[in-house]
């Protein structure tokens, strides 16, 4: 067996991650997972605020270990270290930043300056509301995008308040979208030799994910309402509690699946009803269908329910928490979660790279590193001498 690692699709690509919480770092994590040399910049005194997000163990931030994996860390004050940043960006293929519009320009390191130094550079600017428009200067966080996108308005029980997700949904969607935007911009550069600026707001990707609500409103005047776990497009579709206190979720988006579910729960007679022939028709009779399905599921334990649905070819899944995911045989066998070696925590379980590639797979090369761990190495690559690096450290421009 060859000891040479498989080539990765982004080998040779240099990415400067000048972003924080959460969209930009996730974008750069994905690029690093597939071979890019990602250089993570953080403030030399305060560090990156992602280090303080989420749980820690023995003072070690657990989320940081994943979101900053496969990234070399450089502690650089961008406000005073503009010359260092320009030299770094001049060697890069991609810069990802999420400062408020105008910030980099005030520091003399805006896109015009960076592109003059490096015409092939792709600069990805991630903000709450984009670089232009009346909201451009507002503070932008995923929560605000989740509220404004239509997500919160359509999530939750009909008689309850709008509901926000318990995790960084809008930021994560934006980060994944940003990784796609990077590859499109690089493809354009390969064709033309020109870099460009990518302006991506946190709001727009989640607006797309929520669906065609604006189109429906423009065409019909209808505004989507909250329906809990039910769907207006088909039924039965809900979460149901089992006799042993577990929960399962089912979906009947396909007509044949809906038929199998009602056959399984002992009510094949409704399949011949005219309204059962369409998802919208079934949604109009959701109370009846939910009663049939809920009563059947509620009389059995979760494992029995899951086995019966699977045997019947009906779509079902258990409602999992983190422990369930860790213990699930499919998740482990397909390596959706993998253990990686970490110098602080030992064997550390993380999400694997996001997709599998047959000829050039990604991989986790190392976990998130300490503040400024690679400052000397990276500045040395830029031509700084040891004395110059020491001087920058004395000035607290780097660490």
Short mmCIF file of C-alpha atoms in Angstrom, two decimals:
data_model
loop_
_atom_site.label_atom_id
_atom_site.label_comp_id
_atom_site.label_asym_id
_atom_site.label_seq_id
_atom_site.Cartn_x
_atom_site.Cartn_y
_atom_site.Cartn_z
CA UNK A 1 0.00 0.00 0.00
CA UNK A 2 1.29 3.46 -0.90
CA UNK A 3 2.08 5.74 2.03
CA UNK A 4 1.57 8.84 -0.16
CA UNK A 5 -1.77 10.48 0.72
CA UNK A 6 -4.38 10.72 -1.99
CA UNK A 7 -4.32 14.07 -3.80
CA UNK A 8 -7.01 16.48 -2.71
CA UNK A 9 -8.96 18.63 -5.17
CA UNK A 10 -7.78 21.96 -3.73
CA UNK A 11 -4.12 21.11 -3.26
CA UNK A 12 -2.06 24.22 -4.00
CA UNK A 13 -4.86 26.69 -3.27
CA UNK A 14 -4.17 29.31 -0.60
CA UNK A 15 -7.08 30.79 1.34
CA UNK A 16 -6.88 33.59 3.91
CA UNK A 17 -9.65 33.29 6.49
CA UNK A 18 -10.14 36.79 7.91
CA UNK A 19 -13.67 36.04 9.10
CA UNK A 20 -15.35 35.05 12.33
CA UNK A 21 -18.67 33.55 13.54
CA UNK A 22 -19.80 31.46 11.62
CA UNK A 23 -20.43 31.59 7.89
CA UNK A 24 -16.92 32.57 6.80
CA UNK A 25 -15.10 30.10 9.04
CA UNK A 26 -17.35 27.27 7.84
CA UNK A 27 -16.72 28.20 4.21
CA UNK A 28 -12.98 28.09 4.87
CA UNK A 29 -13.27 24.85 6.85
CA UNK A 30 -14.85 23.20 3.82
CA UNK A 31 -12.10 24.51 1.53
CA UNK A 32 -9.45 23.29 3.98
CA UNK A 33 -11.11 19.89 4.25
CA UNK A 34 -10.47 19.43 0.53
CA UNK A 35 -6.84 20.45 0.52
CA UNK A 36 -6.62 24.25 0.52
CA UNK A 37 -3.87 25.82 2.60
CA UNK A 38 -6.11 27.92 4.84
CA UNK A 39 -4.43 30.60 6.93
CA UNK A 40 -6.67 31.67 9.77
CA UNK A 41 -6.19 35.24 11.00
CA UNK A 42 -7.22 36.26 14.51
CA UNK A 43 -6.53 39.17 16.81
CA UNK A 44 -3.22 38.72 18.66
CA UNK A 45 -4.66 39.74 22.04
CA UNK A 46 -8.32 38.77 21.96
CA UNK A 47 -8.09 35.78 19.64
CA UNK A 48 -11.04 34.80 17.51
CA UNK A 49 -14.48 35.03 19.12
CA UNK A 50 -15.27 31.52 17.85
CA UNK A 51 -12.96 30.28 20.57
CA UNK A 52 -15.57 31.37 23.11
CA UNK A 53 -18.56 29.83 21.33
CA UNK A 54 -20.06 26.59 22.52
CA UNK A 55 -18.84 24.15 25.15
CA UNK A 56 -15.29 23.66 26.33
CA UNK A 57 -13.54 20.80 28.08
CA UNK A 58 -10.72 21.61 30.47
CA UNK A 59 -10.57 25.07 28.92
CA UNK A 60 -10.30 23.70 25.38
CA UNK A 61 -13.03 25.07 23.04
CA UNK A 62 -14.65 22.11 21.29
CA UNK A 63 -16.30 23.94 18.38
CA UNK A 64 -13.04 25.69 17.58
CA UNK A 65 -11.37 22.31 17.14
CA UNK A 66 -13.70 21.55 14.23
CA UNK A 67 -14.45 24.93 12.62
CA UNK A 68 -10.71 25.77 12.52
CA UNK A 69 -9.39 22.36 11.57
CA UNK A 70 -7.06 22.19 8.58
CA UNK A 71 -6.17 25.88 9.13
CA UNK A 72 -2.83 27.34 10.06
CA UNK A 73 -3.28 30.11 12.62
CA UNK A 74 -1.68 33.54 12.41
CA UNK A 75 -2.30 36.16 15.11
CA UNK A 76 -2.43 39.50 13.26
CA UNK A 77 -3.97 42.86 14.11
CA UNK A 78 -5.40 43.88 10.76
CA UNK A 79 -5.81 47.50 11.82
CA UNK A 80 -2.09 48.00 12.45
CA UNK A 81 -0.82 45.13 10.32
CA UNK A 82 -2.12 46.16 6.93
CA UNK A 83 1.27 45.73 5.26
CA UNK A 84 1.52 42.15 6.52
CA UNK A 85 -2.02 41.44 5.35
CA UNK A 86 -1.30 42.85 1.88
CA UNK A 87 1.78 40.67 1.52
CA UNK A 88 -0.21 37.64 2.62
CA UNK A 89 -3.13 38.40 0.29
CA UNK A 90 -0.71 38.87 -2.58
CA UNK A 91 0.25 35.18 -2.23
CA UNK A 92 -3.34 33.97 -1.88
CA UNK A 93 -6.00 32.74 -4.24
CA UNK A 94 -8.93 33.59 -1.94
CA UNK A 95 -9.58 35.99 0.94
CA UNK A 96 -12.74 35.53 3.03
CA UNK A 97 -13.78 38.39 5.34
CA UNK A 98 -16.91 39.45 7.21
CA UNK A 99 -16.18 42.91 8.56
CA UNK A 100 -18.87 45.56 8.28
CA UNK A 101 -18.85 47.25 4.87
CA UNK A 102 -16.17 49.92 4.67
CA UNK A 103 -13.99 48.57 7.48
CA UNK A 104 -11.20 47.15 5.34
CA UNK A 105 -11.31 50.24 3.16
CA UNK A 106 -10.74 52.47 6.22
CA UNK A 107 -7.72 50.37 7.10
CA UNK A 108 -6.29 50.75 3.60
CA UNK A 109 -6.71 47.06 2.72
CA UNK A 110 -9.97 47.08 0.80
CA UNK A 111 -10.64 45.09 -2.38
CA UNK A 112 -9.27 47.78 -4.74
CA UNK A 113 -5.93 47.68 -2.95
CA UNK A 114 -5.79 43.89 -2.72
CA UNK A 115 -6.75 43.40 -6.37
CA UNK A 116 -4.15 45.94 -7.48
CA UNK A 117 -1.55 43.82 -5.68
CA UNK A 118 -3.01 40.51 -6.89
CA UNK A 119 -5.36 40.80 -9.90
CA UNK A 120 -6.29 37.11 -9.71
CA UNK A 121 -7.52 37.26 -6.11
CA UNK A 122 -11.04 36.17 -5.21
CA UNK A 123 -12.38 38.23 -2.29
CA UNK A 124 -15.48 36.86 -0.56
CA UNK A 125 -17.32 39.43 1.56
CA UNK A 126 -19.87 37.93 3.94
CA UNK A 127 -22.18 40.29 5.80
CA UNK A 128 -25.67 40.24 7.25
CA UNK A 129 -27.27 42.27 4.47
CA UNK A 130 -24.68 42.74 1.72
CA UNK A 131 -22.33 45.58 0.80
CA UNK A 132 -25.03 47.97 -0.46
CA UNK A 133 -28.57 48.99 0.39
CA UNK A 134 -30.19 50.70 3.40
CA UNK A 135 -29.30 47.85 5.80
CA UNK A 136 -25.69 47.40 4.71
CA UNK A 137 -24.22 49.09 7.77
CA UNK A 138 -26.37 47.18 10.27
CA UNK A 139 -24.90 44.51 12.49
CA UNK A 140 -25.81 41.21 10.88
CA UNK A 141 -26.14 37.85 12.60
CA UNK A 142 -27.76 34.58 11.62
CA UNK A 143 -30.60 35.12 14.07
CA UNK A 144 -31.63 38.27 12.22
CA UNK A 145 -31.57 36.44 8.90
CA UNK A 146 -33.63 33.60 10.33
CA UNK A 147 -36.19 36.16 11.47
CA UNK A 148 -36.29 38.17 8.23
CA UNK A 149 -36.12 35.28 5.75
CA UNK A 150 -39.55 33.89 6.54
CA UNK A 151 -38.11 30.95 8.43
CA UNK A 152 -39.23 32.04 11.91
CA UNK A 153 -42.65 33.18 10.69
CA UNK A 154 -43.43 29.72 9.31
CA UNK A 155 -41.79 27.68 12.08
CA UNK A 156 -43.58 26.70 15.29
CA UNK A 157 -47.07 25.78 16.38
CA UNK A 158 -50.03 27.68 14.89
CA UNK A 159 -50.94 29.24 18.23
CA UNK A 160 -47.36 29.75 19.36
CA UNK A 161 -44.70 32.39 18.68
CA UNK A 162 -42.39 32.43 15.65
CA UNK A 163 -39.60 29.96 16.38
CA UNK A 164 -35.85 30.33 15.89
CA UNK A 165 -33.51 27.37 15.41
CA UNK A 166 -31.33 26.24 18.29
CA UNK A 167 -28.20 26.36 16.13
CA UNK A 168 -26.56 28.56 13.49
CA UNK A 169 -28.85 27.66 10.60
CA UNK A 170 -28.60 30.82 8.48
CA UNK A 171 -24.84 31.12 9.00
CA UNK A 172 -24.28 27.48 8.09
CA UNK A 173 -26.34 27.70 4.91
CA UNK A 174 -24.42 30.84 3.99
CA UNK A 175 -21.06 29.19 4.67
CA UNK A 176 -21.88 26.26 2.42
CA UNK A 177 -23.14 28.65 -0.28
CA UNK A 178 -19.94 30.68 0.05
CA UNK A 179 -17.78 27.63 -0.63
CA UNK A 180 -19.72 27.15 -3.87
CA UNK A 181 -19.29 30.83 -4.76
CA UNK A 182 -15.53 30.52 -4.27
CA UNK A 183 -15.31 27.67 -6.75
CA UNK A 184 -17.39 29.56 -9.33
CA UNK A 185 -15.16 32.62 -8.99
CA UNK A 186 -12.04 30.47 -9.32
CA UNK A 187 -13.47 28.82 -12.42
CA UNK A 188 -14.01 32.30 -13.88
CA UNK A 189 -10.43 33.22 -12.97
CA UNK A 190 -9.15 30.10 -14.70
CA UNK A 191 -10.92 31.26 -17.86
CA UNK A 192 -10.10 34.97 -17.73
CA UNK A 193 -7.17 35.42 -15.38
CA UNK A 194 -9.19 37.92 -13.37
CA UNK A 195 -10.19 37.73 -9.75
CA UNK A 196 -13.31 39.40 -8.41
CA UNK A 197 -15.32 40.37 -5.35
CA UNK A 198 -18.12 38.07 -4.18
CA UNK A 199 -20.80 39.92 -2.19
CA UNK A 200 -22.85 37.41 -0.21
CA UNK A 201 -25.30 38.20 2.59
CA UNK A 202 -26.38 35.79 5.29
CA UNK A 203 -29.98 36.62 4.46
CA UNK A 204 -30.18 35.50 0.83
CA UNK A 205 -29.19 31.82 1.08
CA UNK A 206 -31.72 31.11 3.83
CA UNK A 207 -34.39 33.03 1.89
CA UNK A 208 -33.81 30.53 -0.92
CA UNK A 209 -33.92 27.60 1.50
CA UNK A 210 -37.24 28.74 2.98
CA UNK A 211 -38.82 28.45 -0.46
CA UNK A 212 -40.99 30.41 -2.90
CA UNK A 213 -43.02 32.37 -0.35
CA UNK A 214 -42.42 35.73 -2.08
CA UNK A 215 -43.46 34.25 -5.43
CA UNK A 216 -46.61 32.76 -3.94
CA UNK A 217 -47.45 36.10 -2.30
CA UNK A 218 -46.84 38.04 -5.50
CA UNK A 219 -49.00 35.71 -7.54
CA UNK A 220 -51.80 34.86 -5.08
CA UNK A 221 -51.59 37.26 -2.15
CA UNK A 222 -51.23 34.29 0.23
CA UNK A 223 -48.83 34.38 3.18
CA UNK A 224 -47.59 31.10 4.65
CA UNK A 225 -48.60 30.43 8.25
CA UNK A 226 -47.18 28.27 11.01
CA UNK A 227 -48.37 24.65 10.98
CA UNK A 228 -46.09 23.03 13.53
CA UNK A 229 -44.56 19.86 12.10
CA UNK A 230 -47.32 19.47 9.56
CA UNK A 231 -47.04 20.36 5.89
CA UNK A 232 -49.52 22.13 3.64
CA UNK A 233 -48.24 20.04 0.72
CA UNK A 234 -48.92 16.53 1.96
CA UNK A 235 -50.08 14.41 4.90
CA UNK A 236 -49.42 12.56 7.06
CA UNK A 237 -46.20 14.39 7.83
CA UNK A 238 -45.40 14.93 11.48
CA UNK A 239 -43.53 13.72 14.52
CA UNK A 240 -45.28 11.04 16.57
CA UNK A 241 -44.61 9.76 20.07
CA UNK A 242 -44.17 6.05 20.64
CA UNK A 243 -45.37 4.01 23.62
CA UNK A 244 -41.93 4.03 25.24
CA UNK A 245 -41.60 7.83 25.06
CA UNK A 246 -39.51 7.98 21.89
CA UNK A 247 -40.28 10.08 18.84
CA UNK A 248 -40.33 9.30 15.14
CA UNK A 249 -40.85 11.44 12.05
CA UNK A 250 -42.59 10.33 8.88
CA UNK A 251 -43.01 11.88 5.46
CA UNK A 252 -45.42 10.93 2.69
CA UNK A 253 -44.32 13.23 -0.10
CA UNK A 254 -44.70 10.35 -2.57
CA UNK A 255 -48.20 8.98 -3.19
CA UNK A 256 -47.17 5.34 -2.91
CA UNK A 257 -45.49 6.02 0.44
CA UNK A 258 -48.71 7.56 1.77
CA UNK A 259 -50.62 4.48 0.67
CA UNK A 260 -48.16 2.16 2.39
CA UNK A 261 -48.41 4.12 5.64
CA UNK A 262 -52.22 3.93 5.78
CA UNK A 263 -52.16 0.25 4.86
CA UNK A 264 -49.66 -0.37 7.66
CA UNK A 265 -51.67 1.45 10.33
CA UNK A 266 -54.84 -0.44 9.42
CA UNK A 267 -56.83 2.11 7.42
CA UNK A 268 -56.58 1.10 3.77
CA UNK A 269 -60.14 2.31 3.18
CA UNK A 270 -59.05 5.96 2.98
CA UNK A 271 -56.76 5.22 0.04
CA UNK A 272 -59.82 4.99 -2.24
CA UNK A 273 -61.13 8.39 -1.17
CA UNK A 274 -60.83 10.94 -4.01
CA UNK A 275 -59.06 13.43 -1.76
CA UNK A 276 -56.32 10.92 -0.91
CA UNK A 277 -54.99 11.00 -4.47
CA UNK A 278 -53.08 14.27 -4.00
CA UNK A 279 -50.81 15.67 -1.33
CA UNK A 280 -52.94 18.79 -1.04
CA UNK A 281 -56.06 16.68 -0.62
CA UNK A 282 -54.46 14.65 2.12
CA UNK A 283 -53.28 17.85 3.84
CA UNK A 284 -56.92 19.00 3.99
CA UNK A 285 -57.73 15.83 5.96
CA UNK A 286 -54.66 15.98 8.19
CA UNK A 287 -56.58 15.65 11.47
CA UNK A 288 -58.05 12.31 10.41
CA UNK A 289 -54.77 10.97 9.02
CA UNK A 290 -52.73 12.13 12.00
CA UNK A 291 -55.19 10.41 14.33
CA UNK A 292 -54.91 7.12 12.45
CA UNK A 293 -51.11 7.24 12.30
CA UNK A 294 -50.61 8.69 15.79
CA UNK A 295 -52.85 6.11 17.48
CA UNK A 296 -51.04 3.23 15.79
CA UNK A 297 -47.58 4.55 16.60
CA UNK A 298 -48.55 5.51 20.14
CA UNK A 299 -49.50 1.92 20.94
CA UNK A 300 -46.04 0.52 20.07
CA UNK A 301 -42.45 1.07 21.16
CA UNK A 302 -40.07 2.90 18.88
CA UNK A 303 -38.06 -0.08 17.68
CA UNK A 304 -41.24 -1.94 16.71
CA UNK A 305 -42.54 1.10 14.84
CA UNK A 306 -39.26 1.64 12.98
CA UNK A 307 -39.05 -2.03 11.99
CA UNK A 308 -42.65 -2.15 10.78
CA UNK A 309 -42.32 0.99 8.67
CA UNK A 310 -39.03 -0.18 7.20
CA UNK A 311 -40.47 -3.59 6.33
CA UNK A 312 -43.44 -1.89 4.67
CA UNK A 313 -41.22 0.38 2.58
CA UNK A 314 -42.63 3.48 4.27
CA UNK A 315 -40.46 6.52 5.03
CA UNK A 316 -39.61 6.97 8.70
CA UNK A 317 -36.75 8.13 10.89
CA UNK A 318 -36.18 8.27 14.63
CA UNK A 319 -35.84 11.73 16.17
CA UNK A 320 -32.21 11.71 17.30
CA UNK A 321 -30.19 13.63 19.84
CA UNK A 322 -26.38 13.77 19.79
CA UNK A 323 -26.00 10.48 21.67
CA UNK A 324 -28.25 8.71 19.19
CA UNK A 325 -26.18 10.02 16.29
CA UNK A 326 -22.94 8.87 17.89
CA UNK A 327 -24.34 5.38 18.48
CA UNK A 328 -26.11 4.95 15.13
CA UNK A 329 -24.54 2.07 13.13
CA UNK A 330 -25.11 3.71 9.75
CA UNK A 331 -23.54 6.99 10.84
CA UNK A 332 -20.49 5.16 12.16
CA UNK A 333 -20.06 2.62 9.37
CA UNK A 334 -20.26 5.29 6.67
CA UNK A 335 -17.94 7.54 8.71
CA UNK A 336 -20.24 10.53 8.90
CA UNK A 337 -18.51 11.00 12.25
CA UNK A 338 -14.83 10.17 12.64
CA UNK A 339 -12.29 10.23 15.44
CA UNK A 340 -9.21 12.35 14.83
CA UNK A 341 -6.13 12.79 16.96
CA UNK A 342 -5.96 16.08 18.85
CA UNK A 343 -2.93 17.21 20.89
CA UNK A 344 -5.13 18.57 23.70
CA UNK A 345 -8.01 16.10 23.85
CA UNK A 346 -6.70 12.88 22.34
CA UNK A 347 -9.24 10.98 20.25
CA UNK A 348 -11.75 13.66 19.22
CA UNK A 349 -15.02 12.87 17.45
CA UNK A 350 -15.92 15.29 14.66
CA UNK A 351 -18.15 15.56 11.63
CA UNK A 352 -16.32 14.11 8.66
CA UNK A 353 -15.67 16.06 5.48
CA UNK A 354 -19.03 16.89 3.96
CA UNK A 355 -18.96 14.75 0.81
CA UNK A 356 -17.03 11.76 -0.51
CA UNK A 357 -14.97 11.94 -3.71
CA UNK A 358 -13.69 8.78 -5.38
CA UNK A 359 -10.44 10.12 -6.86
CA UNK A 360 -9.51 13.10 -4.68
CA UNK A 361 -11.11 12.74 -1.26
CA UNK A 362 -10.89 15.35 1.43
CA UNK A 363 -9.61 14.59 4.91
CA UNK A 364 -9.01 16.07 8.34
CA UNK A 365 -5.29 16.70 8.55
CA UNK A 366 -5.26 18.42 11.94
CA UNK A 367 -7.67 20.04 14.37
CA UNK A 368 -8.03 23.70 15.37
CA UNK A 369 -4.77 25.12 16.62
CA UNK A 370 -3.65 27.54 19.31
CA UNK A 371 -3.50 31.33 18.84
CA UNK A 372 -0.63 32.29 16.56
CA UNK A 373 0.74 28.76 16.37
CA UNK A 374 1.86 29.27 12.78
CA UNK A 375 2.65 33.00 12.78
CA UNK A 376 6.42 32.58 12.51
CA UNK A 377 6.15 29.96 9.80
CA UNK A 378 3.72 31.91 7.61
CA UNK A 379 5.52 35.24 7.97
CA UNK A 380 8.76 33.47 7.14
CA UNK A 381 7.15 32.24 3.93
CA UNK A 382 6.32 35.87 3.13
CA UNK A 383 9.97 36.85 3.43
CA UNK A 384 10.03 38.33 6.92
CA UNK A 385 13.24 37.76 8.84
CA UNK A 386 13.31 36.53 12.42
CA UNK A 387 14.27 40.03 13.57
CA UNK A 388 11.37 41.58 11.66
CA UNK A 389 8.94 39.08 13.15
CA UNK A 390 10.26 39.82 16.64
CA UNK A 391 9.75 43.54 16.02
CA UNK A 392 6.15 42.96 14.89
CA UNK A 393 5.58 40.97 18.07
CA UNK A 394 6.98 43.77 20.23
CA UNK A 395 4.58 46.17 18.49
CA UNK A 396 1.73 43.65 19.21
CA UNK A 397 0.91 43.58 15.52
CA UNK A 398 1.40 39.82 15.52
CA UNK A 399 1.74 37.13 18.14
#
